[in-house]
Amino acid sequence: MEARQNPADVVVAHQGNENVEVILEFVDSESNVKVFQRKMKGRVPDSHKKISKFKELWELNEIVDGRAEPSSQDKLNQYFGSTDLARDFLLFHYVQQEETSRFLKTKNETQRAEELAQLFGNTRESDEKLKKLIDISRNINNTKRKISSRILEIKQLYKIDDFNNIKTEANQPHVYALPWLAETNMSPFWDLVAIPELDQEKFNSSLAEITHVKNLLRHQFYFLRNRRFENAIRQREILELYVGYFNSIADYDAHVKQSQRHRLIESCYIALKSRDLKKIRKIQSFETLFNALNLEDSVVFESSLQHLIDEEKKSVGLNSIYSELLKHHNSLSADLDRMPDESACLLCGQGYESHDALNHAIIKHGHLLRSELSGQEKVLVTTRDSFDKTHLSPLIDACAAYLNETQAPSQEELLALSKALNMKERFAKLRDWLFSEHIEHDDLLLSMFPATDVVNSISEATDFLCERIRAAIGEGPDGYHEANLSNVFDRIYRDYFNSQHDRLAQLDVGLLDRKERYVKDLYFASLKEVSSELVELSKRHEIMVRAANDVDKLAGILKGKIKQYRKKLITDIEIPFYIYSGKILQSHQAGLGHGIFIKDPTGLDELKNVRLVSNWESDHDILNTMSSGQISAVVIALTLALHKVYANRFSSIFIDDPVQTMDDINMSSLVEVLRNDFREKYIILSTHEDKVVRYFTYKYLKHHEEVKIINLMQRKEWIPRDKFLYREGSGG
């Protein structure tokens, strides 16, 4: 709010009276008198009535022969022998505890050293020179960086490595880097005698292509090896056939026969299991079936089958319902024998206590059906039962056992095996190559045909083989993968070498160097201005480097000398500061009468850190060990020491409420220090506590010192008299 609003009154004008002035009279050792006046300006703009504009309220005059003549801060500095009286006043003559203690509390030791060093003056001119040197060094380095950036920009823009070797004409004779392409007029544009429209883009592209070819030459052995391996990996179908069927192609004929045998038995089994005599009779060769099952008496089986068929023909026209029921009953009973846990009838669904109970009921039902048969039907049923029991059921069981125990290859598997057989010679070469590269893989080749879950087994084994092939390639040489970004080597090898490794082996990198120089010569022939600029920039850069080194060296010397000088000057206040701090503090952690040391923990000859310690052997700053009242006493002692050493012509000390946080013993000690050690000084002390006024007045009057009291609230002043009664032998 203070920044946006202007107050209507002036804070220092009593009851709105704007005629405010302060007159001070100074007398030097030779009794010369100087009178100065600070007077509020006649017309004060509202904007200057802010506290932040306090200095703008006043005009400075010197009273000469009763007349006010305008003066200046420079005249005050000259009169008091100071280069900066405003600063010296605050440092040597005015104690404002909170400001000074805040300085001690908020600064780290390095910052404290830098700011405390300013207390001792005498280096201001050197500091300004050092600042100028630092500014000059910064400007030189900025210029140097700009020049370096411009040189780098031009080099990158025009692909220049050493601009001192730039030619203004093409002296490098032309030679084809890729003569086999020139023979067929297929040369890339950068390999031609004349490059049409050779602008920056074409120039950069030419050098990039030449660099790619160089990189390919440098890495050709690994590239070709990697290419062979990657080509092998890309032959996925061949690898899968090799992994899945290499161990089985020698037995191809046997697997074909096995497949045929399995299909024969499977089709026969379906017909036999139906127990349909017509379907069974359609089986073409019982002898082949029996041989496949390692069974004998196929002739007996055919004879019995024919006999049964003949018997059924005789029963045509008879009432054969019972025989048909019995036929199905027997089939059901046979099926039930293969279901030992079933206890419900398969026809009517009636449940029984157990499988045996169900089987007993079926047998009983079969006897019942047989009892209803006629003579011819009984012969037919007897013949059928005999054929089923003696010939058909054993043959069905034999087929079922064979099918359960034997796995036949599918047509797809036989087709894959046939493809593998046709690649037998290719497999041999692949196998020799794998072993020549020490790629063990026999453990990955499937040994069974057909394999269980053949598709996944072959795919998984092929994946492992590809991983082993990649692993056998080995790590690429340094820089290979960076140079082969986006597989640029494949394009270069295909486009420039027609994928022929012998041409790659014939190319000499020296020829490419010559080609690169030739392209640069063509390009730089039109870059005279660029060449001149680079030469000029180089000269300026060298000058900047020398200047920066010289200025940095001078700044380093000056900075070191300033710090050494400040280190020397700080010793001037060490002893008085130790004495005054000891007298004022009296008793504290370090002991009765011990003062405070100013310590630089670095121990170097340059002032870098400032630490205030109560014990020289300790590294703990007093901020960590003393109370706020003790720190206030240290602040006053520091100002008094500075005043004692550096205050030459201005002999007054202003103390603003010194005892607000001090103990009584510290206050008593302060009075004694001021009265005894600063007897010749004017002490101007402000306080709002009556007891402090009375005590200070008492101590000074007792020792016959002059005292004047000014009550600003009552706007009164008076000189007290010594009316105190003293006992004999009372102390000071």
Short mmCIF file of C-alpha atoms in Angstrom, two decimals, residues 18-461:
data_model
loop_
_atom_site.label_atom_id
_atom_site.label_comp_id
_atom_site.label_asym_id
_atom_site.label_seq_id
_atom_site.Cartn_x
_atom_site.Cartn_y
_atom_site.Cartn_z
CA GLU A 18 6.81 21.95 8.00
CA ASN A 19 9.58 24.31 9.16
CA VAL A 20 11.91 21.60 10.40
CA GLU A 21 15.67 22.04 10.68
CA VAL A 22 18.60 20.41 12.44
CA ILE A 23 21.75 22.43 13.18
CA LEU A 24 24.99 20.77 14.26
CA GLU A 25 28.13 22.59 15.36
CA PHE A 26 31.51 20.88 15.03
CA VAL A 27 34.75 22.03 16.68
CA ASP A 28 38.09 20.49 15.72
CA SER A 29 41.26 20.13 17.79
CA GLU A 30 42.40 23.59 16.70
CA SER A 31 39.13 25.20 17.83
CA ASN A 32 37.92 25.74 14.26
CA VAL A 33 34.13 25.77 14.15
CA LYS A 34 31.94 24.43 11.41
CA VAL A 35 28.14 24.73 11.50
CA PHE A 36 25.90 22.68 9.22
CA GLN A 37 22.16 22.81 8.75
CA ARG A 38 19.78 20.11 7.56
CA LYS A 39 16.54 21.86 6.61
CA MET A 40 13.33 20.50 5.21
CA LYS A 41 12.70 21.74 1.71
CA GLY A 42 10.12 24.47 1.32
CA ARG A 43 7.98 22.59 -1.13
CA VAL A 44 7.83 18.85 -0.60
CA PRO A 45 6.11 16.83 -3.34
CA ASP A 46 3.60 14.29 -2.01
CA SER A 47 5.66 11.48 -3.54
CA HIS A 48 8.65 12.52 -1.33
CA LYS A 49 6.60 12.27 1.87
CA LYS A 50 7.00 8.48 1.83
CA ILE A 51 9.43 6.91 4.28
CA SER A 52 11.27 5.39 1.32
CA LYS A 53 11.97 8.96 0.06
CA PHE A 54 13.15 10.31 3.41
CA LYS A 55 16.47 11.64 2.04
CA GLU A 56 14.63 13.69 -0.59
CA LEU A 57 13.04 15.88 2.15
CA TRP A 58 16.23 17.70 3.09
CA GLU A 59 18.59 20.34 1.85
CA LEU A 60 22.13 20.70 3.26
CA ASN A 61 23.57 24.11 4.12
CA GLU A 62 26.67 25.45 5.82
CA ILE A 63 26.16 28.43 8.16
CA VAL A 64 28.83 31.04 7.34
CA ASP A 65 28.65 34.39 9.15
CA GLY A 66 25.04 33.69 10.00
CA ARG A 67 24.07 32.94 6.42
CA ALA A 68 22.99 29.55 5.09
CA GLU A 69 25.01 28.62 2.04
CA PRO A 70 24.27 25.46 0.04
CA SER A 71 26.68 22.64 0.75
CA SER A 72 27.12 19.03 -0.36
CA GLN A 73 27.98 15.58 0.88
CA ASP A 74 31.40 15.89 -0.77
CA LYS A 75 32.21 18.91 1.44
CA LEU A 76 31.21 16.94 4.52
CA ASN A 77 33.43 14.04 3.39
CA GLN A 78 36.32 16.44 2.87
CA TYR A 79 35.88 18.16 6.21
CA PHE A 80 35.78 14.89 8.14
CA GLY A 81 38.59 13.30 6.10
CA SER A 82 36.40 10.47 4.81
CA THR A 83 35.72 9.11 1.35
CA ASP A 84 32.18 8.16 2.44
CA LEU A 85 30.99 9.84 5.64
CA ALA A 86 27.49 8.34 5.40
CA ARG A 87 28.95 4.86 5.41
CA ASP A 88 31.57 5.61 8.07
CA PHE A 89 28.94 7.11 10.34
CA LEU A 90 26.88 3.93 10.29
CA LEU A 91 29.95 1.74 10.76
CA PHE A 92 32.04 3.61 13.33
CA HIS A 93 29.71 6.03 15.13
CA TYR A 94 26.21 4.59 15.20
CA VAL A 95 25.12 1.44 17.00
CA GLN A 96 21.79 0.03 15.78
CA GLN A 97 21.70 -3.37 17.37
CA GLU A 98 19.02 -5.05 15.35
CA GLU A 99 20.56 -4.18 12.01
CA THR A 100 24.04 -5.32 13.03
CA SER A 101 22.87 -8.50 14.75
CA ARG A 102 20.75 -9.28 11.70
CA PHE A 103 23.91 -9.01 9.62
CA LEU A 104 25.62 -11.49 11.95
CA LYS A 105 22.70 -13.93 11.89
CA THR A 106 21.74 -13.99 8.23
CA LYS A 107 25.14 -14.09 6.49
CA ASN A 108 27.23 -17.16 6.03
CA GLU A 109 30.88 -16.90 6.96
CA THR A 110 32.10 -16.15 3.44
CA GLN A 111 29.53 -13.38 2.88
CA ARG A 112 30.25 -12.04 6.36
CA ALA A 113 33.95 -11.81 5.49
CA GLU A 114 33.23 -9.95 2.27
CA GLU A 115 30.88 -7.45 3.93
CA LEU A 116 32.89 -7.04 7.12
CA ALA A 117 35.96 -6.31 5.02
CA GLN A 118 34.14 -3.27 3.65
CA LEU A 119 34.16 -1.81 7.19
CA PHE A 120 37.82 -1.13 6.99
CA GLY A 121 37.79 1.11 3.88
CA ASN A 122 41.00 1.98 2.05
CA THR A 123 40.28 -0.59 -0.68
CA ARG A 124 37.39 1.12 -2.38
CA GLU A 125 39.44 2.33 -5.30
CA SER A 126 41.02 -1.09 -5.68
CA ASP A 127 37.60 -2.73 -5.45
CA GLU A 128 36.31 -0.51 -8.22
CA LYS A 129 39.33 -1.39 -10.36
CA LEU A 130 38.77 -5.07 -9.64
CA LYS A 131 35.12 -4.73 -10.60
CA LYS A 132 36.14 -3.06 -13.85
CA LEU A 133 38.62 -5.85 -14.56
CA ILE A 134 35.93 -8.46 -13.86
CA ASP A 135 33.49 -6.64 -16.15
CA ILE A 136 36.16 -6.41 -18.84
CA SER A 137 36.94 -10.11 -18.45
CA ARG A 138 33.24 -10.96 -18.68
CA ASN A 139 32.85 -8.88 -21.83
CA ILE A 140 35.98 -10.40 -23.38
CA ASN A 141 34.77 -13.92 -22.61
CA ASN A 142 31.32 -13.14 -24.01
CA THR A 143 32.93 -11.84 -27.20
CA LYS A 144 35.21 -14.86 -27.34
CA ARG A 145 32.23 -17.22 -26.97
CA LYS A 146 30.35 -15.44 -29.72
CA ILE A 147 33.37 -15.70 -32.04
CA SER A 148 33.83 -19.39 -31.19
CA SER A 149 30.12 -20.02 -31.75
CA ARG A 150 30.29 -18.29 -35.14
CA ILE A 151 33.40 -20.28 -36.16
CA LEU A 152 31.73 -23.53 -35.09
CA GLU A 153 28.52 -22.57 -36.88
CA ILE A 154 30.40 -21.94 -40.14
CA LYS A 155 32.41 -25.16 -39.79
CA GLN A 156 29.30 -27.22 -39.21
CA LEU A 157 27.38 -25.40 -41.92
CA TYR A 158 30.04 -25.92 -44.57
CA LYS A 159 31.57 -29.13 -43.15
CA ILE A 160 34.98 -27.51 -42.61
CA ASP A 161 37.61 -29.20 -40.44
CA ASP A 162 40.58 -26.92 -41.03
CA PHE A 163 39.67 -23.62 -42.67
CA ASN A 164 43.34 -22.71 -43.14
CA ASN A 165 43.46 -25.37 -45.85
CA ILE A 166 40.48 -24.04 -47.82
CA LYS A 167 41.34 -23.75 -51.50
CA THR A 168 39.87 -21.08 -53.72
CA GLU A 169 40.24 -23.30 -56.79
CA ALA A 170 39.94 -27.04 -57.54
CA ASN A 171 43.53 -28.40 -57.48
CA GLN A 172 42.63 -32.01 -56.64
CA PRO A 173 42.36 -34.01 -59.92
CA HIS A 174 39.17 -35.98 -60.45
CA VAL A 175 39.11 -39.75 -60.11
CA TYR A 176 36.14 -42.08 -59.91
CA ALA A 177 35.69 -43.64 -56.51
CA LEU A 178 33.27 -46.22 -57.92
CA PRO A 179 34.57 -46.97 -61.46
CA TRP A 180 32.26 -49.96 -62.04
CA LEU A 181 29.26 -47.62 -61.79
CA ALA A 182 30.92 -45.10 -64.11
CA GLU A 183 31.24 -47.80 -66.78
CA THR A 184 27.46 -48.09 -66.93
CA ASN A 185 26.77 -44.37 -66.41
CA MET A 186 25.26 -45.17 -63.01
CA SER A 187 27.62 -43.04 -60.91
CA PRO A 188 26.06 -41.13 -58.00
CA PHE A 189 26.12 -37.34 -58.45
CA TRP A 190 28.94 -36.88 -55.94
CA ASP A 191 31.27 -39.13 -58.00
CA LEU A 192 30.87 -37.14 -61.21
CA VAL A 193 33.51 -34.87 -62.74
CA ALA A 194 31.24 -31.87 -62.41
CA ILE A 195 28.50 -31.67 -59.81
CA PRO A 196 25.67 -29.54 -61.20
CA GLU A 197 24.11 -26.98 -58.87
CA LEU A 198 26.52 -27.78 -56.04
CA ASP A 199 24.78 -25.88 -53.28
CA GLN A 200 25.18 -26.34 -49.55
CA GLU A 201 22.57 -29.11 -49.38
CA LYS A 202 24.26 -31.13 -52.13
CA PHE A 203 27.65 -30.48 -50.60
CA ASN A 204 26.53 -31.78 -47.21
CA SER A 205 24.82 -34.74 -48.85
CA SER A 206 27.97 -35.58 -50.84
CA LEU A 207 30.20 -35.56 -47.76
CA ALA A 208 27.63 -37.58 -45.84
CA GLU A 209 27.54 -40.27 -48.55
CA ILE A 210 31.34 -40.42 -48.73
CA THR A 211 31.44 -40.74 -44.94
CA HIS A 212 28.93 -43.62 -45.08
CA VAL A 213 31.11 -45.42 -47.65
CA LYS A 214 34.21 -44.84 -45.48
CA ASN A 215 32.43 -46.22 -42.46
CA LEU A 216 31.31 -49.26 -44.43
CA LEU A 217 34.91 -49.88 -45.55
CA ARG A 218 36.13 -49.56 -41.98
CA HIS A 219 33.51 -52.03 -40.72
CA GLN A 220 33.21 -54.23 -43.83
CA PHE A 221 34.30 -57.50 -42.20
CA TYR A 222 31.81 -57.24 -39.38
CA PHE A 223 29.14 -55.94 -41.78
CA LEU A 224 29.54 -58.89 -44.16
CA ARG A 225 29.63 -61.36 -41.27
CA ASN A 226 26.54 -59.79 -39.72
CA ARG A 227 24.85 -59.79 -43.13
CA ARG A 228 25.46 -63.54 -43.57
CA PHE A 229 24.09 -64.28 -40.14
CA GLU A 230 21.07 -62.05 -40.57
CA ASN A 231 20.35 -63.60 -43.98
CA ALA A 232 20.44 -67.02 -42.35
CA ILE A 233 18.01 -65.87 -39.66
CA ARG A 234 15.66 -64.42 -42.27
CA GLN A 235 15.35 -67.91 -43.90
CA ARG A 236 12.73 -68.81 -41.34
CA GLU A 237 10.97 -71.53 -43.35
CA ILE A 238 14.21 -73.34 -44.08
CA LEU A 239 15.28 -73.16 -40.42
CA GLU A 240 11.92 -74.52 -39.27
CA LEU A 241 12.05 -77.42 -41.72
CA TYR A 242 15.64 -78.11 -40.64
CA VAL A 243 14.80 -78.05 -36.94
CA GLY A 244 11.59 -80.05 -37.29
CA TYR A 245 12.45 -82.72 -39.84
CA PHE A 246 16.21 -83.09 -40.32
CA ASN A 247 16.32 -86.15 -38.06
CA SER A 248 13.32 -87.73 -39.83
CA ILE A 249 14.02 -87.34 -43.56
CA ALA A 250 16.08 -90.56 -43.65
CA ASP A 251 12.94 -92.52 -42.65
CA TYR A 252 10.62 -90.79 -45.08
CA ASP A 253 9.47 -94.00 -46.82
CA ALA A 254 8.79 -95.75 -43.53
CA HIS A 255 6.72 -92.78 -42.32
CA VAL A 256 4.70 -92.84 -45.55
CA LYS A 257 3.98 -96.57 -45.13
CA GLN A 258 3.13 -96.01 -41.49
CA SER A 259 0.65 -93.32 -42.49
CA GLN A 260 -0.94 -95.57 -45.11
CA ARG A 261 -1.19 -98.46 -42.64
CA HIS A 262 -2.76 -96.22 -40.03
CA ARG A 263 -5.38 -94.87 -42.43
CA LEU A 264 -6.20 -98.44 -43.57
CA ILE A 265 -6.69 -99.73 -40.05
CA GLU A 266 -8.65 -96.60 -39.07
CA SER A 267 -11.13 -97.01 -41.98
CA CYS A 268 -11.47 -100.77 -41.33
CA TYR A 269 -12.03 -100.12 -37.64
CA ILE A 270 -14.97 -97.85 -38.41
CA ALA A 271 -16.59 -100.50 -40.63
CA LEU A 272 -15.93 -103.33 -38.18
CA LYS A 273 -17.22 -101.40 -35.21
CA SER A 274 -20.54 -100.77 -37.01
CA ARG A 275 -21.05 -104.60 -37.12
CA ASP A 276 -22.84 -103.98 -40.40
CA LEU A 277 -22.00 -107.04 -42.55
CA LYS A 278 -22.43 -105.08 -45.78
CA LYS A 279 -19.90 -102.45 -44.70
CA ILE A 280 -17.52 -105.08 -43.38
CA ARG A 281 -17.77 -106.99 -46.66
CA LYS A 282 -16.63 -103.85 -48.55
CA ILE A 283 -13.17 -104.01 -46.90
CA GLN A 284 -10.95 -104.63 -49.91
CA SER A 285 -8.13 -106.71 -48.44
CA PHE A 286 -8.50 -108.56 -45.18
CA GLU A 287 -5.08 -110.07 -45.75
CA THR A 288 -3.49 -106.58 -45.76
CA LEU A 289 -5.42 -105.64 -42.63
CA PHE A 290 -4.41 -108.79 -40.79
CA ASN A 291 -0.77 -108.36 -41.82
CA ALA A 292 -0.81 -104.76 -40.58
CA LEU A 293 -2.12 -105.99 -37.24
CA ASN A 294 0.27 -108.94 -37.16
CA LEU A 295 -2.70 -111.33 -37.12
CA GLU A 296 -3.19 -114.67 -38.91
CA ASP A 297 -6.11 -116.58 -40.45
CA SER A 298 -7.56 -113.79 -42.57
CA VAL A 299 -8.94 -116.58 -44.81
CA VAL A 300 -10.81 -118.13 -41.86
CA PHE A 301 -12.23 -114.66 -41.02
CA GLU A 302 -13.47 -114.16 -44.59
CA SER A 303 -14.94 -117.68 -44.69
CA SER A 304 -16.79 -117.18 -41.39
CA LEU A 305 -18.01 -113.78 -42.59
CA GLN A 306 -19.34 -115.28 -45.81
CA HIS A 307 -21.03 -118.12 -43.88
CA LEU A 308 -22.81 -115.59 -41.66
CA ILE A 309 -23.91 -113.58 -44.68
CA ASP A 310 -25.33 -116.77 -46.24
CA GLU A 311 -27.25 -117.61 -43.07
CA GLU A 312 -28.79 -114.13 -43.01
CA LYS A 313 -29.88 -114.59 -46.60
CA LYS A 314 -31.70 -117.81 -45.62
CA SER A 315 -33.64 -115.98 -42.94
CA VAL A 316 -35.00 -113.40 -45.35
CA GLY A 317 -38.79 -113.44 -45.22
CA LEU A 318 -38.93 -115.11 -41.79
CA ASN A 319 -40.15 -113.36 -38.69
CA SER A 320 -36.72 -112.07 -37.66
CA ILE A 321 -37.73 -109.38 -35.19
CA TYR A 322 -36.31 -111.32 -32.28
CA SER A 323 -33.10 -112.05 -34.05
CA GLU A 324 -32.71 -108.34 -34.93
CA LEU A 325 -33.40 -107.38 -31.33
CA LEU A 326 -30.91 -109.93 -30.17
CA LYS A 327 -28.37 -108.57 -32.69
CA HIS A 328 -28.70 -105.07 -31.28
CA HIS A 329 -28.82 -106.48 -27.77
CA ASN A 330 -25.46 -108.16 -28.32
CA SER A 331 -23.99 -104.96 -29.79
CA LEU A 332 -25.22 -103.01 -26.78
CA SER A 333 -23.80 -105.58 -24.43
CA ALA A 334 -20.43 -105.38 -26.16
CA ASP A 335 -20.40 -101.60 -25.85
CA LEU A 336 -21.37 -101.88 -22.21
CA ASP A 337 -18.31 -104.08 -21.56
CA ARG A 338 -16.14 -101.08 -22.48
CA MET A 339 -17.94 -98.93 -19.87
CA PRO A 340 -17.23 -100.67 -16.53
CA ASP A 341 -18.62 -97.79 -14.45
CA GLU A 342 -22.01 -97.56 -16.20
CA SER A 343 -25.03 -98.75 -14.13
CA ALA A 344 -27.94 -97.41 -16.27
CA CYS A 345 -29.42 -99.20 -19.24
CA LEU A 346 -28.39 -97.61 -22.54
CA LEU A 347 -31.78 -98.42 -24.15
CA CYS A 348 -34.42 -97.68 -21.56
CA GLY A 349 -32.38 -95.62 -19.12
CA GLN A 350 -33.38 -97.73 -16.08
CA GLY A 351 -30.85 -97.49 -13.29
CA TYR A 352 -29.32 -100.42 -11.41
CA GLU A 353 -27.41 -100.71 -8.21
CA SER A 354 -24.17 -101.53 -9.99
CA HIS A 355 -22.63 -102.35 -13.32
CA ASP A 356 -22.72 -106.05 -12.48
CA ALA A 357 -26.45 -105.83 -11.73
CA LEU A 358 -26.99 -104.10 -15.07
CA ASN A 359 -24.88 -106.70 -16.89
CA HIS A 360 -26.81 -109.53 -15.20
CA ALA A 361 -30.13 -107.98 -16.29
CA ILE A 362 -28.91 -107.69 -19.88
CA ILE A 363 -27.79 -111.34 -19.96
CA LYS A 364 -31.10 -112.39 -18.53
CA HIS A 365 -32.91 -110.34 -21.14
CA GLY A 366 -30.77 -111.97 -23.84
CA HIS A 367 -31.83 -115.45 -22.67
CA LEU A 368 -35.41 -114.31 -22.80
CA LEU A 369 -35.03 -113.14 -26.39
CA ARG A 370 -33.36 -116.38 -27.37
CA SER A 371 -36.21 -118.37 -25.93
CA GLU A 372 -38.56 -116.69 -28.38
CA LEU A 373 -36.51 -117.61 -31.46
CA SER A 374 -37.65 -120.13 -34.07
CA GLY A 375 -35.42 -122.95 -35.28
CA GLN A 376 -33.85 -121.11 -38.22
CA GLU A 377 -33.47 -117.92 -36.18
CA LYS A 378 -31.68 -119.85 -33.48
CA VAL A 379 -29.20 -121.11 -36.09
CA LEU A 380 -28.67 -117.54 -37.35
CA VAL A 381 -28.20 -116.14 -33.86
CA THR A 382 -25.83 -118.94 -32.92
CA THR A 383 -23.80 -118.34 -36.07
CA ARG A 384 -23.75 -114.58 -35.47
CA ASP A 385 -22.73 -114.96 -31.83
CA SER A 386 -19.97 -117.34 -32.79
CA PHE A 387 -18.64 -115.00 -35.50
CA ASP A 388 -18.75 -112.02 -33.21
CA LYS A 389 -17.06 -113.77 -30.34
CA THR A 390 -14.49 -115.72 -32.32
CA HIS A 391 -13.61 -113.33 -35.15
CA LEU A 392 -15.20 -109.87 -35.15
CA SER A 393 -14.71 -108.67 -31.56
CA PRO A 394 -11.02 -109.79 -31.40
CA LEU A 395 -10.39 -107.99 -34.70
CA ILE A 396 -12.13 -104.82 -33.46
CA ASP A 397 -10.09 -104.94 -30.23
CA ALA A 398 -6.89 -105.39 -32.23
CA CYS A 399 -7.69 -102.35 -34.39
CA ALA A 400 -8.56 -100.23 -31.34
CA ALA A 401 -5.35 -101.23 -29.58
CA TYR A 402 -3.28 -100.37 -32.65
CA LEU A 403 -4.92 -96.98 -33.08
CA ASN A 404 -4.48 -96.15 -29.41
CA GLU A 405 -0.83 -97.13 -29.37
CA THR A 406 0.22 -95.69 -32.73
CA GLN A 407 0.35 -92.02 -33.78
CA ALA A 408 0.26 -91.50 -37.53
CA PRO A 409 1.60 -88.33 -39.20
CA SER A 410 -0.96 -86.03 -40.76
CA GLN A 411 -0.96 -85.10 -44.41
CA GLU A 412 0.42 -81.66 -43.53
CA GLU A 413 3.25 -83.26 -41.60
CA LEU A 414 4.04 -85.64 -44.44
CA LEU A 415 4.02 -82.69 -46.84
CA ALA A 416 6.45 -80.78 -44.58
CA LEU A 417 8.65 -83.90 -44.36
CA SER A 418 8.58 -84.16 -48.15
CA LYS A 419 9.74 -80.51 -48.45
CA ALA A 420 12.54 -81.20 -45.97
CA LEU A 421 13.59 -84.26 -48.03
CA ASN A 422 13.91 -82.07 -51.12
CA MET A 423 16.20 -79.70 -49.15
CA LYS A 424 18.52 -82.43 -47.98
CA GLU A 425 21.57 -80.95 -49.70
CA ARG A 426 20.75 -77.44 -48.48
CA PHE A 427 20.40 -78.78 -44.96
CA ALA A 428 23.88 -80.30 -45.23
CA LYS A 429 25.40 -76.93 -46.17
CA LEU A 430 23.46 -75.18 -43.41
CA ARG A 431 24.63 -77.76 -40.90
CA ASP A 432 28.26 -77.43 -41.98
CA TRP A 433 28.05 -73.61 -41.70
CA LEU A 434 26.51 -73.75 -38.25
CA PHE A 435 29.22 -76.02 -36.92
CA SER A 436 31.94 -73.97 -38.66
CA GLU A 437 30.68 -70.96 -36.67
CA HIS A 438 30.63 -73.08 -33.49
CA ILE A 439 26.86 -72.83 -33.17
CA GLU A 440 25.80 -75.95 -31.29
CA HIS A 441 22.18 -76.85 -32.08
CA ASP A 442 21.68 -80.64 -32.18
CA ASP A 443 19.77 -80.36 -28.92
CA LEU A 444 17.20 -78.22 -30.75
CA LEU A 445 16.51 -80.70 -33.58
CA LEU A 446 13.27 -82.66 -33.07
CA SER A 447 13.99 -86.39 -32.82
CA MET A 448 10.42 -87.73 -33.01
CA PHE A 449 8.09 -87.77 -35.99
CA PRO A 450 5.40 -86.80 -35.70
CA ALA A 451 6.09 -84.68 -32.60
CA THR A 452 3.51 -83.71 -30.01
CA ASP A 453 2.30 -80.12 -30.59
CA VAL A 454 4.63 -80.04 -33.57
CA VAL A 455 3.84 -76.45 -34.62
CA ASN A 456 4.76 -74.86 -31.27
CA SER A 457 7.71 -77.20 -30.74
CA ILE A 458 9.27 -76.32 -34.09
CA SER A 459 8.60 -72.59 -33.69
CA GLU A 460 10.08 -72.46 -30.20
CA ALA A 461 13.17 -74.48 -31.19
#
